Coordinates of C-alpha atoms in Angstrom, one line a residue:
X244 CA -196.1 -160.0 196.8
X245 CA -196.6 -157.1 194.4
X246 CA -197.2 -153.5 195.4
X247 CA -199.9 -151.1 193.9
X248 CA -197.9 -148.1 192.3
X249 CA -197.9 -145.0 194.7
X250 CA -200.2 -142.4 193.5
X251 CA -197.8 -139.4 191.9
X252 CA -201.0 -136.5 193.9
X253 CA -199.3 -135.4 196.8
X254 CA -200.8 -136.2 200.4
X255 CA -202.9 -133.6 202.0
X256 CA -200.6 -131.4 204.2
X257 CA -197.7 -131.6 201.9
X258 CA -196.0 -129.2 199.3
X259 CA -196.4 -130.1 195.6
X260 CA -193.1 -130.0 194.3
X261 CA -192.3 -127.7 191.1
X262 CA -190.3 -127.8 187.9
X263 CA -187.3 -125.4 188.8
X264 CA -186.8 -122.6 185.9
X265 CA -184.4 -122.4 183.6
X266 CA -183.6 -119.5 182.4
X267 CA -183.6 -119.0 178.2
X268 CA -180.7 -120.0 177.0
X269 CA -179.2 -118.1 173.7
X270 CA -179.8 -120.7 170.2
X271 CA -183.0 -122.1 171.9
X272 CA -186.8 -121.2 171.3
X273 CA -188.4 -120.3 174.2
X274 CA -191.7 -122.4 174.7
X275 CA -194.8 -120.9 173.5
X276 CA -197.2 -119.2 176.5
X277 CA -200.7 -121.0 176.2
X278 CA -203.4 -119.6 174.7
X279 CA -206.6 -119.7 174.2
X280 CA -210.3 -119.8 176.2
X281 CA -208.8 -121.6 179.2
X282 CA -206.1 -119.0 179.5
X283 CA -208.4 -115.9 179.4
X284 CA -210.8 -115.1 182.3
X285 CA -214.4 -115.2 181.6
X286 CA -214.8 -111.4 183.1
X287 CA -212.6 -110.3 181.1
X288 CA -213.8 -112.1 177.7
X289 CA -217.3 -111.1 179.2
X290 CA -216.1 -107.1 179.2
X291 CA -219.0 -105.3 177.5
X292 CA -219.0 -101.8 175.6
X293 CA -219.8 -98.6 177.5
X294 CA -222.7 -98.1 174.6
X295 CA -224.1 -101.2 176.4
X296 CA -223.4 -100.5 180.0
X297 CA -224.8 -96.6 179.1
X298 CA -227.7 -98.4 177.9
X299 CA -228.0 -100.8 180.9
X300 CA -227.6 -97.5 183.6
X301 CA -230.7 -95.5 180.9
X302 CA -233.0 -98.5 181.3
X303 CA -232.5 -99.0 185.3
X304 CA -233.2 -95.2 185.6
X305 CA -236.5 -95.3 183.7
X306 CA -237.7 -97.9 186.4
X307 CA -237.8 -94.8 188.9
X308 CA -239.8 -92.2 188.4
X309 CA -236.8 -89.3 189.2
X310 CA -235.3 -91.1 186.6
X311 CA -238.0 -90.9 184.0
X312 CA -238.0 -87.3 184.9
X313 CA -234.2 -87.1 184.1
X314 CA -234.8 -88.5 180.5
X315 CA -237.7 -86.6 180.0
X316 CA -235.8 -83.5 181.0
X317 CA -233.0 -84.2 178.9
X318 CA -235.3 -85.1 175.5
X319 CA -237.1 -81.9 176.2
X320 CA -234.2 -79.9 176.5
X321 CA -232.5 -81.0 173.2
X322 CA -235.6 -81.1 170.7
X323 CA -235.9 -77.1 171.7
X324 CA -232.3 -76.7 171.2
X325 CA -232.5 -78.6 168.0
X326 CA -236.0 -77.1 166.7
X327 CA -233.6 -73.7 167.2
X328 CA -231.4 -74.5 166.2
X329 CA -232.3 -75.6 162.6
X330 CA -234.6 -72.4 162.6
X331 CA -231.6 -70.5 163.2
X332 CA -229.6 -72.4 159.8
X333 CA -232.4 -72.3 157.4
X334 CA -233.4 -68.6 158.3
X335 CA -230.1 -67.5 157.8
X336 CA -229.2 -69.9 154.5
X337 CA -233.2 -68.0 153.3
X338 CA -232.2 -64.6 154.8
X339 CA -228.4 -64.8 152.4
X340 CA -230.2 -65.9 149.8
X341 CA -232.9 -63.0 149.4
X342 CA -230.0 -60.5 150.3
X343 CA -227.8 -61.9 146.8
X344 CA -231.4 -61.3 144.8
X345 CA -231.2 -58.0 146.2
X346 CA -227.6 -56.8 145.9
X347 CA -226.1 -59.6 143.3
X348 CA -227.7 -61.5 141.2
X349 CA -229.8 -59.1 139.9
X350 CA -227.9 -56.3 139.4
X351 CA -225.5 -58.9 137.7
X352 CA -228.6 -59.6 135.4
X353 CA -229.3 -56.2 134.6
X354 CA -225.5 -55.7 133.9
X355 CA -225.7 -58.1 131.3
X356 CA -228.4 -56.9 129.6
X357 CA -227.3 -53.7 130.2
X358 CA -223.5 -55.2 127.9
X359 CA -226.6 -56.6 125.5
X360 CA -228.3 -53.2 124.8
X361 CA -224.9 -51.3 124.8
X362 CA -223.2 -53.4 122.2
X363 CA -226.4 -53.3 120.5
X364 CA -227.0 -49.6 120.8
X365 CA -223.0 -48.7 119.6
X366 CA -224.1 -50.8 116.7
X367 CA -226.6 -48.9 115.8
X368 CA -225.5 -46.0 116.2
X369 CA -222.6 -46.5 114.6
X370 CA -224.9 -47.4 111.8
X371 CA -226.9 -44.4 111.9
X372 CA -223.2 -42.0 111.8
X373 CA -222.2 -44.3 108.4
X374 CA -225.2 -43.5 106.8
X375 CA -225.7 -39.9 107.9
X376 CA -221.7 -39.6 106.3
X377 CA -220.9 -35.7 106.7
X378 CA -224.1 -35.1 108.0
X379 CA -223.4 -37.3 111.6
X380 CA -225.0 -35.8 113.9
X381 CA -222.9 -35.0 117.1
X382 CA -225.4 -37.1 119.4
X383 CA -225.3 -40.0 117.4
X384 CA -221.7 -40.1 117.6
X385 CA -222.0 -39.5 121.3
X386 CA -224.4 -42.1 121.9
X387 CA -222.2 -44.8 119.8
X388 CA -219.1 -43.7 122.0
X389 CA -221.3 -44.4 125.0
X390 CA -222.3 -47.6 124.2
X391 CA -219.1 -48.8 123.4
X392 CA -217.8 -47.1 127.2
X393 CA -221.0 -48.9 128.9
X394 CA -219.9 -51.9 127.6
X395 CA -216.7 -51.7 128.5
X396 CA -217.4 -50.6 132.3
X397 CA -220.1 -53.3 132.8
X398 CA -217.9 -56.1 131.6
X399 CA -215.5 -55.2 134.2
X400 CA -218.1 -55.0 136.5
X401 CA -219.1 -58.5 135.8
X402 CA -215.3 -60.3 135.5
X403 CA -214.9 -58.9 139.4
X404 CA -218.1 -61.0 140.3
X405 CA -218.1 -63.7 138.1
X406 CA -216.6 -67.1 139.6
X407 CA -212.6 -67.7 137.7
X408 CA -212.7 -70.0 135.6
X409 CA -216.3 -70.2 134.9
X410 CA -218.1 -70.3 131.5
X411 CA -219.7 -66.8 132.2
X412 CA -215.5 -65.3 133.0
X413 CA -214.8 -67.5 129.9
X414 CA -217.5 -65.4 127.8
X415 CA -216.5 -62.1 129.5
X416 CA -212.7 -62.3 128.6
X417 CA -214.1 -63.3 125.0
X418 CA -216.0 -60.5 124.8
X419 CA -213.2 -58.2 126.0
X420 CA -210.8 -59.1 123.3
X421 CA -213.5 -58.9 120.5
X422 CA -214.6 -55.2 121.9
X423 CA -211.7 -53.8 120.5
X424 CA -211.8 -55.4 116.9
X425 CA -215.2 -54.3 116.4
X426 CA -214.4 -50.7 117.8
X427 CA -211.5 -50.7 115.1
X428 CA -213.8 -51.9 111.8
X429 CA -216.0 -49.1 112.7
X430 CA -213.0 -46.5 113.0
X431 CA -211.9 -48.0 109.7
X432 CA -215.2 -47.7 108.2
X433 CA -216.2 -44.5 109.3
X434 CA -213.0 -43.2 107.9
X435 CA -213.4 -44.9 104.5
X436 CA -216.5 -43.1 104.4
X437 CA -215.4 -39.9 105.2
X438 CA -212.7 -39.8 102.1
X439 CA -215.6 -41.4 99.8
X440 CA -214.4 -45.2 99.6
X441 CA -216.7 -47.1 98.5
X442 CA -215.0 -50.1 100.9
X443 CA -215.9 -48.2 104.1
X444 CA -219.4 -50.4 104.0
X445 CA -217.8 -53.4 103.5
X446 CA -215.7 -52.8 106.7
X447 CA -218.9 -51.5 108.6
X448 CA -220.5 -55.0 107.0
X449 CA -217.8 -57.2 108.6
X450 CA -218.2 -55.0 112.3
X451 CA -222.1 -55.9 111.7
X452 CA -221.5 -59.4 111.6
X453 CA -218.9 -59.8 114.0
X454 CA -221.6 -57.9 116.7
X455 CA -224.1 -60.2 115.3
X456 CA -222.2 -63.1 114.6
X457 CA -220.4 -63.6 117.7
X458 CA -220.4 -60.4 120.5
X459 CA -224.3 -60.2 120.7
X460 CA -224.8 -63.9 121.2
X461 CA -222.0 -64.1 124.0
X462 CA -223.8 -61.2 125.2
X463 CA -226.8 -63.2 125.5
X464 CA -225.6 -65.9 126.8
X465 CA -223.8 -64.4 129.9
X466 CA -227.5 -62.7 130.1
X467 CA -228.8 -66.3 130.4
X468 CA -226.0 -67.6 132.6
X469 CA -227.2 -64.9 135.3
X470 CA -230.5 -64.8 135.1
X471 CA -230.2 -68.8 135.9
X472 CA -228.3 -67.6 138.9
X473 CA -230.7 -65.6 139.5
X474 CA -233.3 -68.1 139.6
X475 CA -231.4 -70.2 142.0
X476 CA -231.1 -67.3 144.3
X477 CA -235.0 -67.1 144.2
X478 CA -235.3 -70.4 144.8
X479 CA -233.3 -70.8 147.8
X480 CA -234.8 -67.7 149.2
X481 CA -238.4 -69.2 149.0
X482 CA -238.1 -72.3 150.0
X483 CA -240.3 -73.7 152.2
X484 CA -238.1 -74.8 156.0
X485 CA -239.9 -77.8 156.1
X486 CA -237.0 -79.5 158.9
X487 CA -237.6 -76.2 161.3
X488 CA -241.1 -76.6 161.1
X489 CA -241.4 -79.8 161.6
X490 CA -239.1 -80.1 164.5
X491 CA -241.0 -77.1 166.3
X492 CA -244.2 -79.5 166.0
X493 CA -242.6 -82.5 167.5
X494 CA -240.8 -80.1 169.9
X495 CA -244.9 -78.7 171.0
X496 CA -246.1 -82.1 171.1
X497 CA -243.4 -83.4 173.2
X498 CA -244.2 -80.4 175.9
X499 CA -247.6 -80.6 175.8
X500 CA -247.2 -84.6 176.5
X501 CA -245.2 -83.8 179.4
X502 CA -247.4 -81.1 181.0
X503 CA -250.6 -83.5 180.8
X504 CA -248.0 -86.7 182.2
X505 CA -247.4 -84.0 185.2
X506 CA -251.3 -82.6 185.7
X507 CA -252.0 -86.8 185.7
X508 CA -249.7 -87.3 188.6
X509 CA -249.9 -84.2 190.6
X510 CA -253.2 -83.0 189.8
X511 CA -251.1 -79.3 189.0
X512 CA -252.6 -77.9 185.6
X513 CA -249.2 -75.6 184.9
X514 CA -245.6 -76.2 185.6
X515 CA -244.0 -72.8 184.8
X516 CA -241.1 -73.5 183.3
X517 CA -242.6 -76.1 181.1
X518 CA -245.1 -73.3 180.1
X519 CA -242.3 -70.7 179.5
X520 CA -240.6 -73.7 177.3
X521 CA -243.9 -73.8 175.6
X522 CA -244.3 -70.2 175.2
X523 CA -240.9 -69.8 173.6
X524 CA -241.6 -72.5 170.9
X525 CA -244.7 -71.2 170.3
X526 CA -243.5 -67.7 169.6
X527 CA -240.2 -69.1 167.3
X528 CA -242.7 -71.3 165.6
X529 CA -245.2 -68.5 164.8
X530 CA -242.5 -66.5 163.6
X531 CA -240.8 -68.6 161.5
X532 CA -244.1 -69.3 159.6
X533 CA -245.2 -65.7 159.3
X534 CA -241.8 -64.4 158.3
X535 CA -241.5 -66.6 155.9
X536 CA -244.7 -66.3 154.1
X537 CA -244.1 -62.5 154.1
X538 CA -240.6 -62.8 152.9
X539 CA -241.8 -65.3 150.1
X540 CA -244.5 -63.0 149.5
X541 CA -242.4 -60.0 148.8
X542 CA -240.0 -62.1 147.0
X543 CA -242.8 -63.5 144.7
X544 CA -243.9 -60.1 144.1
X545 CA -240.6 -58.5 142.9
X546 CA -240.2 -61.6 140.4
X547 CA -243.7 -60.8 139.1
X548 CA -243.9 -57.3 139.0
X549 CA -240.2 -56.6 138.9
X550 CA -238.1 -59.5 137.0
X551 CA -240.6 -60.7 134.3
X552 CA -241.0 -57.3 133.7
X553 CA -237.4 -56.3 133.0
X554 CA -236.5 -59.2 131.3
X555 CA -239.6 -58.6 128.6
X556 CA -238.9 -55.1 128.4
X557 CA -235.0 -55.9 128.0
X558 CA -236.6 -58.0 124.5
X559 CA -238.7 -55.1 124.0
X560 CA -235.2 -52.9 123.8
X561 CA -233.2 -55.0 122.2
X562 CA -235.2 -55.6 119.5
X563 CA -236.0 -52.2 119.3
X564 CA -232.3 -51.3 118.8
X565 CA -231.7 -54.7 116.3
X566 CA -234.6 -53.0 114.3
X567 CA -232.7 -49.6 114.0
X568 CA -229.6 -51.3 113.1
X569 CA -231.1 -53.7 110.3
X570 CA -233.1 -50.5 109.0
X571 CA -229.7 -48.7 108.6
X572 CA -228.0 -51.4 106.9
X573 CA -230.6 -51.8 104.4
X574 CA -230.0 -48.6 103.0
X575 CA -226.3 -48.6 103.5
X576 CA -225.9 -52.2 101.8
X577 CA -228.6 -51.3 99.0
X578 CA -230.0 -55.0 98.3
X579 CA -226.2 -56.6 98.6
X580 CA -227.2 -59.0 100.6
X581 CA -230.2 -61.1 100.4
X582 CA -232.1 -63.7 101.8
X583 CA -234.9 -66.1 100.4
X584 CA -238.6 -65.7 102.3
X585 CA -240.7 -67.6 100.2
X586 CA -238.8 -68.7 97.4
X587 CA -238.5 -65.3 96.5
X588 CA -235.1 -63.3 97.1
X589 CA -235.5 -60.6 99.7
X590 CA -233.2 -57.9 101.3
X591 CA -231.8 -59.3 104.4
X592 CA -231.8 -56.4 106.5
X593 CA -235.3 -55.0 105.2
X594 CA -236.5 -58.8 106.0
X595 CA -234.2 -58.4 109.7
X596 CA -236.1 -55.2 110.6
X597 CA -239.7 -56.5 109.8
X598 CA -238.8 -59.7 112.0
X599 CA -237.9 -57.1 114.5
X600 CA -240.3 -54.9 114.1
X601 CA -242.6 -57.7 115.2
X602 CA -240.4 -59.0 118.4
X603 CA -240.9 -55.6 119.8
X604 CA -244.6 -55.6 119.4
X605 CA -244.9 -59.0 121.0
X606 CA -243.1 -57.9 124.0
X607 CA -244.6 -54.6 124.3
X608 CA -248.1 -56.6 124.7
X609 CA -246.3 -58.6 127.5
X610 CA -244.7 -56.0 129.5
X611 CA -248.3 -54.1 129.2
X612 CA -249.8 -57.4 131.0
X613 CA -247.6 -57.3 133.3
X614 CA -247.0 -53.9 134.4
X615 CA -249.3 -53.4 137.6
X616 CA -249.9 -49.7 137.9
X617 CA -251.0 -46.8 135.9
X618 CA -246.8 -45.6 136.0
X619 CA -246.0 -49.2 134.4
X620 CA -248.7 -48.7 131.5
X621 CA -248.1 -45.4 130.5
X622 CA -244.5 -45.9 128.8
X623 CA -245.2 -49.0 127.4
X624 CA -248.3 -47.6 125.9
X625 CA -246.3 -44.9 124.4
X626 CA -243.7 -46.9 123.3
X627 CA -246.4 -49.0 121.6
X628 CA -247.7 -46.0 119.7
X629 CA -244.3 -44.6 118.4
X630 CA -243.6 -48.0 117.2
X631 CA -246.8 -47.9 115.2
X632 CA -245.5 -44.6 114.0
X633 CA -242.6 -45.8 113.2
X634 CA -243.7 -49.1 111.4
X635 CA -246.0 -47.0 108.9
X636 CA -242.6 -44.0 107.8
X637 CA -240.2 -47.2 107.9
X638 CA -243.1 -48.4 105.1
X639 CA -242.5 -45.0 103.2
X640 CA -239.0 -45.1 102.9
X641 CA -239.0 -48.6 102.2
X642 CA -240.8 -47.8 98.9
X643 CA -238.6 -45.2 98.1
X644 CA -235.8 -47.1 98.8
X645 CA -237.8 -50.0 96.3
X646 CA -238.3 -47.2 93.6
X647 CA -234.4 -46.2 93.3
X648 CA -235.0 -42.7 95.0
X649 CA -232.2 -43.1 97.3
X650 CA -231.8 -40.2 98.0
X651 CA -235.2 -39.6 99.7
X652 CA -235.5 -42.9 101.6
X653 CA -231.9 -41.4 103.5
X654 CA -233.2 -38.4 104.7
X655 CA -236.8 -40.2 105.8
X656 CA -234.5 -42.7 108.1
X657 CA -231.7 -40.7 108.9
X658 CA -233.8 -37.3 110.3
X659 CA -233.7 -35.0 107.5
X660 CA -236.8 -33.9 106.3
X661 CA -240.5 -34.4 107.9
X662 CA -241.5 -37.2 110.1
X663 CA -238.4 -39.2 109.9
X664 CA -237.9 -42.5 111.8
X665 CA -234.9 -41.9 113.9
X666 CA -237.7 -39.6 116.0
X667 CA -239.8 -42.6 116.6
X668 CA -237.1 -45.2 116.8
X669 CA -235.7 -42.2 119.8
X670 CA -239.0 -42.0 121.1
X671 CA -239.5 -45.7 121.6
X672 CA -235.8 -46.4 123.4
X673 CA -236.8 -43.3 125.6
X674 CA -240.4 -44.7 127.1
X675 CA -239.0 -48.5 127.0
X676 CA -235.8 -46.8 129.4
X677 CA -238.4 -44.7 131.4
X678 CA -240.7 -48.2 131.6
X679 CA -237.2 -49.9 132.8
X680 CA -236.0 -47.3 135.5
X681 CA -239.8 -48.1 136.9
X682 CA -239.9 -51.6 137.1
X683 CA -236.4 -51.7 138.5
X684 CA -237.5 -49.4 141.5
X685 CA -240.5 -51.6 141.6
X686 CA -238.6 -54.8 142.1
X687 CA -235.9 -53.2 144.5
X688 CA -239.2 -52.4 146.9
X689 CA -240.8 -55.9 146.9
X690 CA -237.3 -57.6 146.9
X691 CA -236.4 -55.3 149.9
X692 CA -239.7 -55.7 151.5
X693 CA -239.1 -59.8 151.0
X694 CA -235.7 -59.9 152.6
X695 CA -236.3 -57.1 155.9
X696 CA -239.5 -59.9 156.7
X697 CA -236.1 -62.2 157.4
X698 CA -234.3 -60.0 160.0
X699 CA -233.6 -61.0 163.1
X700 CA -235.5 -64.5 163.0
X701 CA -232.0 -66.9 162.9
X702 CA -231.2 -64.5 165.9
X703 CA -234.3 -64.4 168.1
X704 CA -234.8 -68.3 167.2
X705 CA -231.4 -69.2 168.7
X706 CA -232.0 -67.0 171.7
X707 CA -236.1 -68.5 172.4
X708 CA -234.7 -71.3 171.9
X709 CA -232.1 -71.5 174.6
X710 CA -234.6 -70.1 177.0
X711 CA -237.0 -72.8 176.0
X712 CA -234.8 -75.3 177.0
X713 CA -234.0 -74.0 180.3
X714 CA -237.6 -73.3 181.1
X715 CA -237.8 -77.5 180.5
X716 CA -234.9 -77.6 182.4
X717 CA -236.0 -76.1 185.2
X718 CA -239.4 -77.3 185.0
X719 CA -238.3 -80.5 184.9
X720 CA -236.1 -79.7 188.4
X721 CA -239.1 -78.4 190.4
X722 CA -240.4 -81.8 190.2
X723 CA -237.2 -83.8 190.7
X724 CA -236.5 -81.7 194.2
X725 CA -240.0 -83.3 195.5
X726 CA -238.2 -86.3 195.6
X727 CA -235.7 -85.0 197.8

């Protein structure tokens, strides 16, 4: 008779009986732990993330009402502080920006210009002292030794502002080192001309051309570099804060929804710090708005009645000055060089100054358009009539100059003899600099007016806007400690 096998589970009451262990022994692997699901407990492989738990604690408060309260409190709280916040940034980013149109860029622009009309003016004075030879005048070498030191000062003035490295410190340090080559042609020239060398008018040719050639065009285009600085200044000044705004209407909408969700419940038509919360948005909000549209108006104004202005009667001197300098040359280079206009062979510098001539009338038209007050008018309108004056004696020694009588056609340009030209060429740089000083004053007013209408708001937003939100805060709390 055969057995059944005895079952190897141990009887109840009785001690299972275990492997003993044996310690590792050096040379052999030690067995592998198991892994896997079954070794891992399901709470811990069940651990979630403490963005989900927060979640899970947010939604179980929202099914009380002191915890609806809570997160109401809280939202309220930070869309003030935000709508502040970003008031505070973009007032002060607009407030910067009008103060660099003020005190910068601008004055940088007119700098420019100014190194425009001063290389130009030294030119043409040193022109005028060439062909007045023995006769110079002591003013006209003055004013060339003034343009030359103008220069000079303003492009220092520009190199400390200008960004290293840029195109416009690129174009300053070019026109630095060609400053002094022109300044020695004309030395050479002048004394040529003094000893009765015939070669001094090539040398004052080759200073010409090197100003026309290549200083006045770097000139020009450092003028243009800053006046698209300028721009951006303007731009970033007068832009609309679209993000404050906006965020002080969502920031009003969100308190008004709270005070109705409290009158519904408790039947109370005002919670006062709610109110108070109210009251400061309101007042940051109206601010901002108003501020800014009288900062943007100001700003607007000085670009109209103060930029546009100088920039046309900056043209209006310029080629007031080019037209001195071509009339000059003309005489000095006696038909040496030409041009064809036409098909027919042409003085260059005769043909430069009628081109000129006609530049200058253009933007005296302009700046008379633009000029807003009787103060604006007046010395463009005289500058307008001395260049008339000037256009018909320029005609009379041009047909001197045409009939070989020399001679004559000097002392009509030059200033010797009756009704000369230098008097209305003097005239018209003297109402285009009095028309200048005005519309500079003019600007500094409207630009100043523009950025004052941005003083304080990034300040008084932050500080509302910190009482708002403890006005929610605590508006918030009366209501909670009903609860208690």
């Amino acid at each position: 008779m055969t057995h059944p096998p005895k079952s190897s589970a141990a009887r109840p009451g009785t001690a299972v009986p275990t492997m003993p262990s044996v310690p590792p022994q050096p040379g052999r692997p030690v067995p592998p732990t198991p892994t896997g699901p079954a070794a891992v407990p399901d709470a811990v492989s069940a651990r979630r993330t403490a963005f989900a738990e927060g979640v899970d604690r947010l939604r179980e408060a929202a099914t009380t009402e002191p915890g609806r309260l809570r997160i109401i409190g809280a939202l309220l709280a930070l869309l003030v502080v935000a709508f502040g916040a970003v008031t505070a940034w973009q007032m002060t980013a607009r407030a910067t920006a009008a103060q660099d149109v003020l005190t910068r860029s601008q004055p940088l622009s007119s700098d420019a210009a100014d190194i425009y009309r001063s290389l130009a003016d030294a030119n043409t004075a040193a022109a005028s002292g060439y062909l007045a030879g023995p006769q110079e005048k002591p003013e006209t070498r003055q004013r060339y030794e003034d343009g030359i030191r103008t220069a000079a000062e303003k492009l220092v003035t520009a190199a400390s502002s200008s960004v290293p490295g840029s195109d416009s410190a690129k174009t300053i340090a070019e026109l630095n080192k060609l400053l002094p080559q022109y300044k020695g042609l004309v030395e050479t020239a002048r004394a040529n001309n003094r000893q009765g060398y015939p070669v001094g008018s090539a040398y004052l040719r080759a200073a010409n051309e090197q100003m026309q050639q290549q200083m006045l065009p770097k000139a020009e285009a450092l003028y243009q570099k800053e006046n698209q600085r300028l721009s951006s200044d303007y731009a970033d000044a007068k832009s609309f804060p679209w993000a404050a705004i906006g965020l002080g209407l969502l920031a009003l909408g969100g308190l008004a929804w709270a005070q109705r969700r409290n009158y519904l419940r408790t039947n109370r038509v005002l919670n006062h710090g709610l109110v108070t919360a109210s009251a400061a948005s309101v007042v940051v909000l109206l601010w901002l708005v108003v501020g800014h549209t009288v900062a943007r108006s100001g700003l607007n104004a000085s670009y109209n009645h103060g930029v546009r202005s100088l920039n046309v009667l900056h043209d209006a001197r310029i080629a007031s000055l080019t037209a001195r300098s071509d009339e000059n040359l003309s005489l000095i280079r006696r038909g040496a060089d030409t041009k064809v206009v036409g098909g027919n062979p042409v003085d260059a510098y005769a043909a430069g100054y009628d081109a000129q001539i006609d530049v200058l009338a253009t933007s005296l038209t302009k700046a008379d358009g633009l000029a807003d007050d009787s103060a604006g008018h007046k010395p463009v309108q005289d500058a307008n009539g001395y260049m008339k004056a000037w256009k018909e004696r320029h005609g009379v020694a041009q047909g001197l100059n045409d009939k070989g009588e020399y001679q004559q056609a000097r002392d009509k340009v030059i200033g010797v003899g009756k009704d000369p030209t230098s008097v209305c060429f003097d005239n018209v740089d003297i109402a285009l600099e009095t028309a200048l000083d005005h519309e500079q004053a003019e600007f500094k007013q409207a630009a100043g007016d523009g950025r004052d209408a941005l003083t304080g708001l990034p300040y008084g937003a932050a500080v509302l806007a910190v009482l708002g939100a403890a006005g929610a805060v605590v508006g918030i709390g009366r209501r909670l400690s009903e609860y208690r």
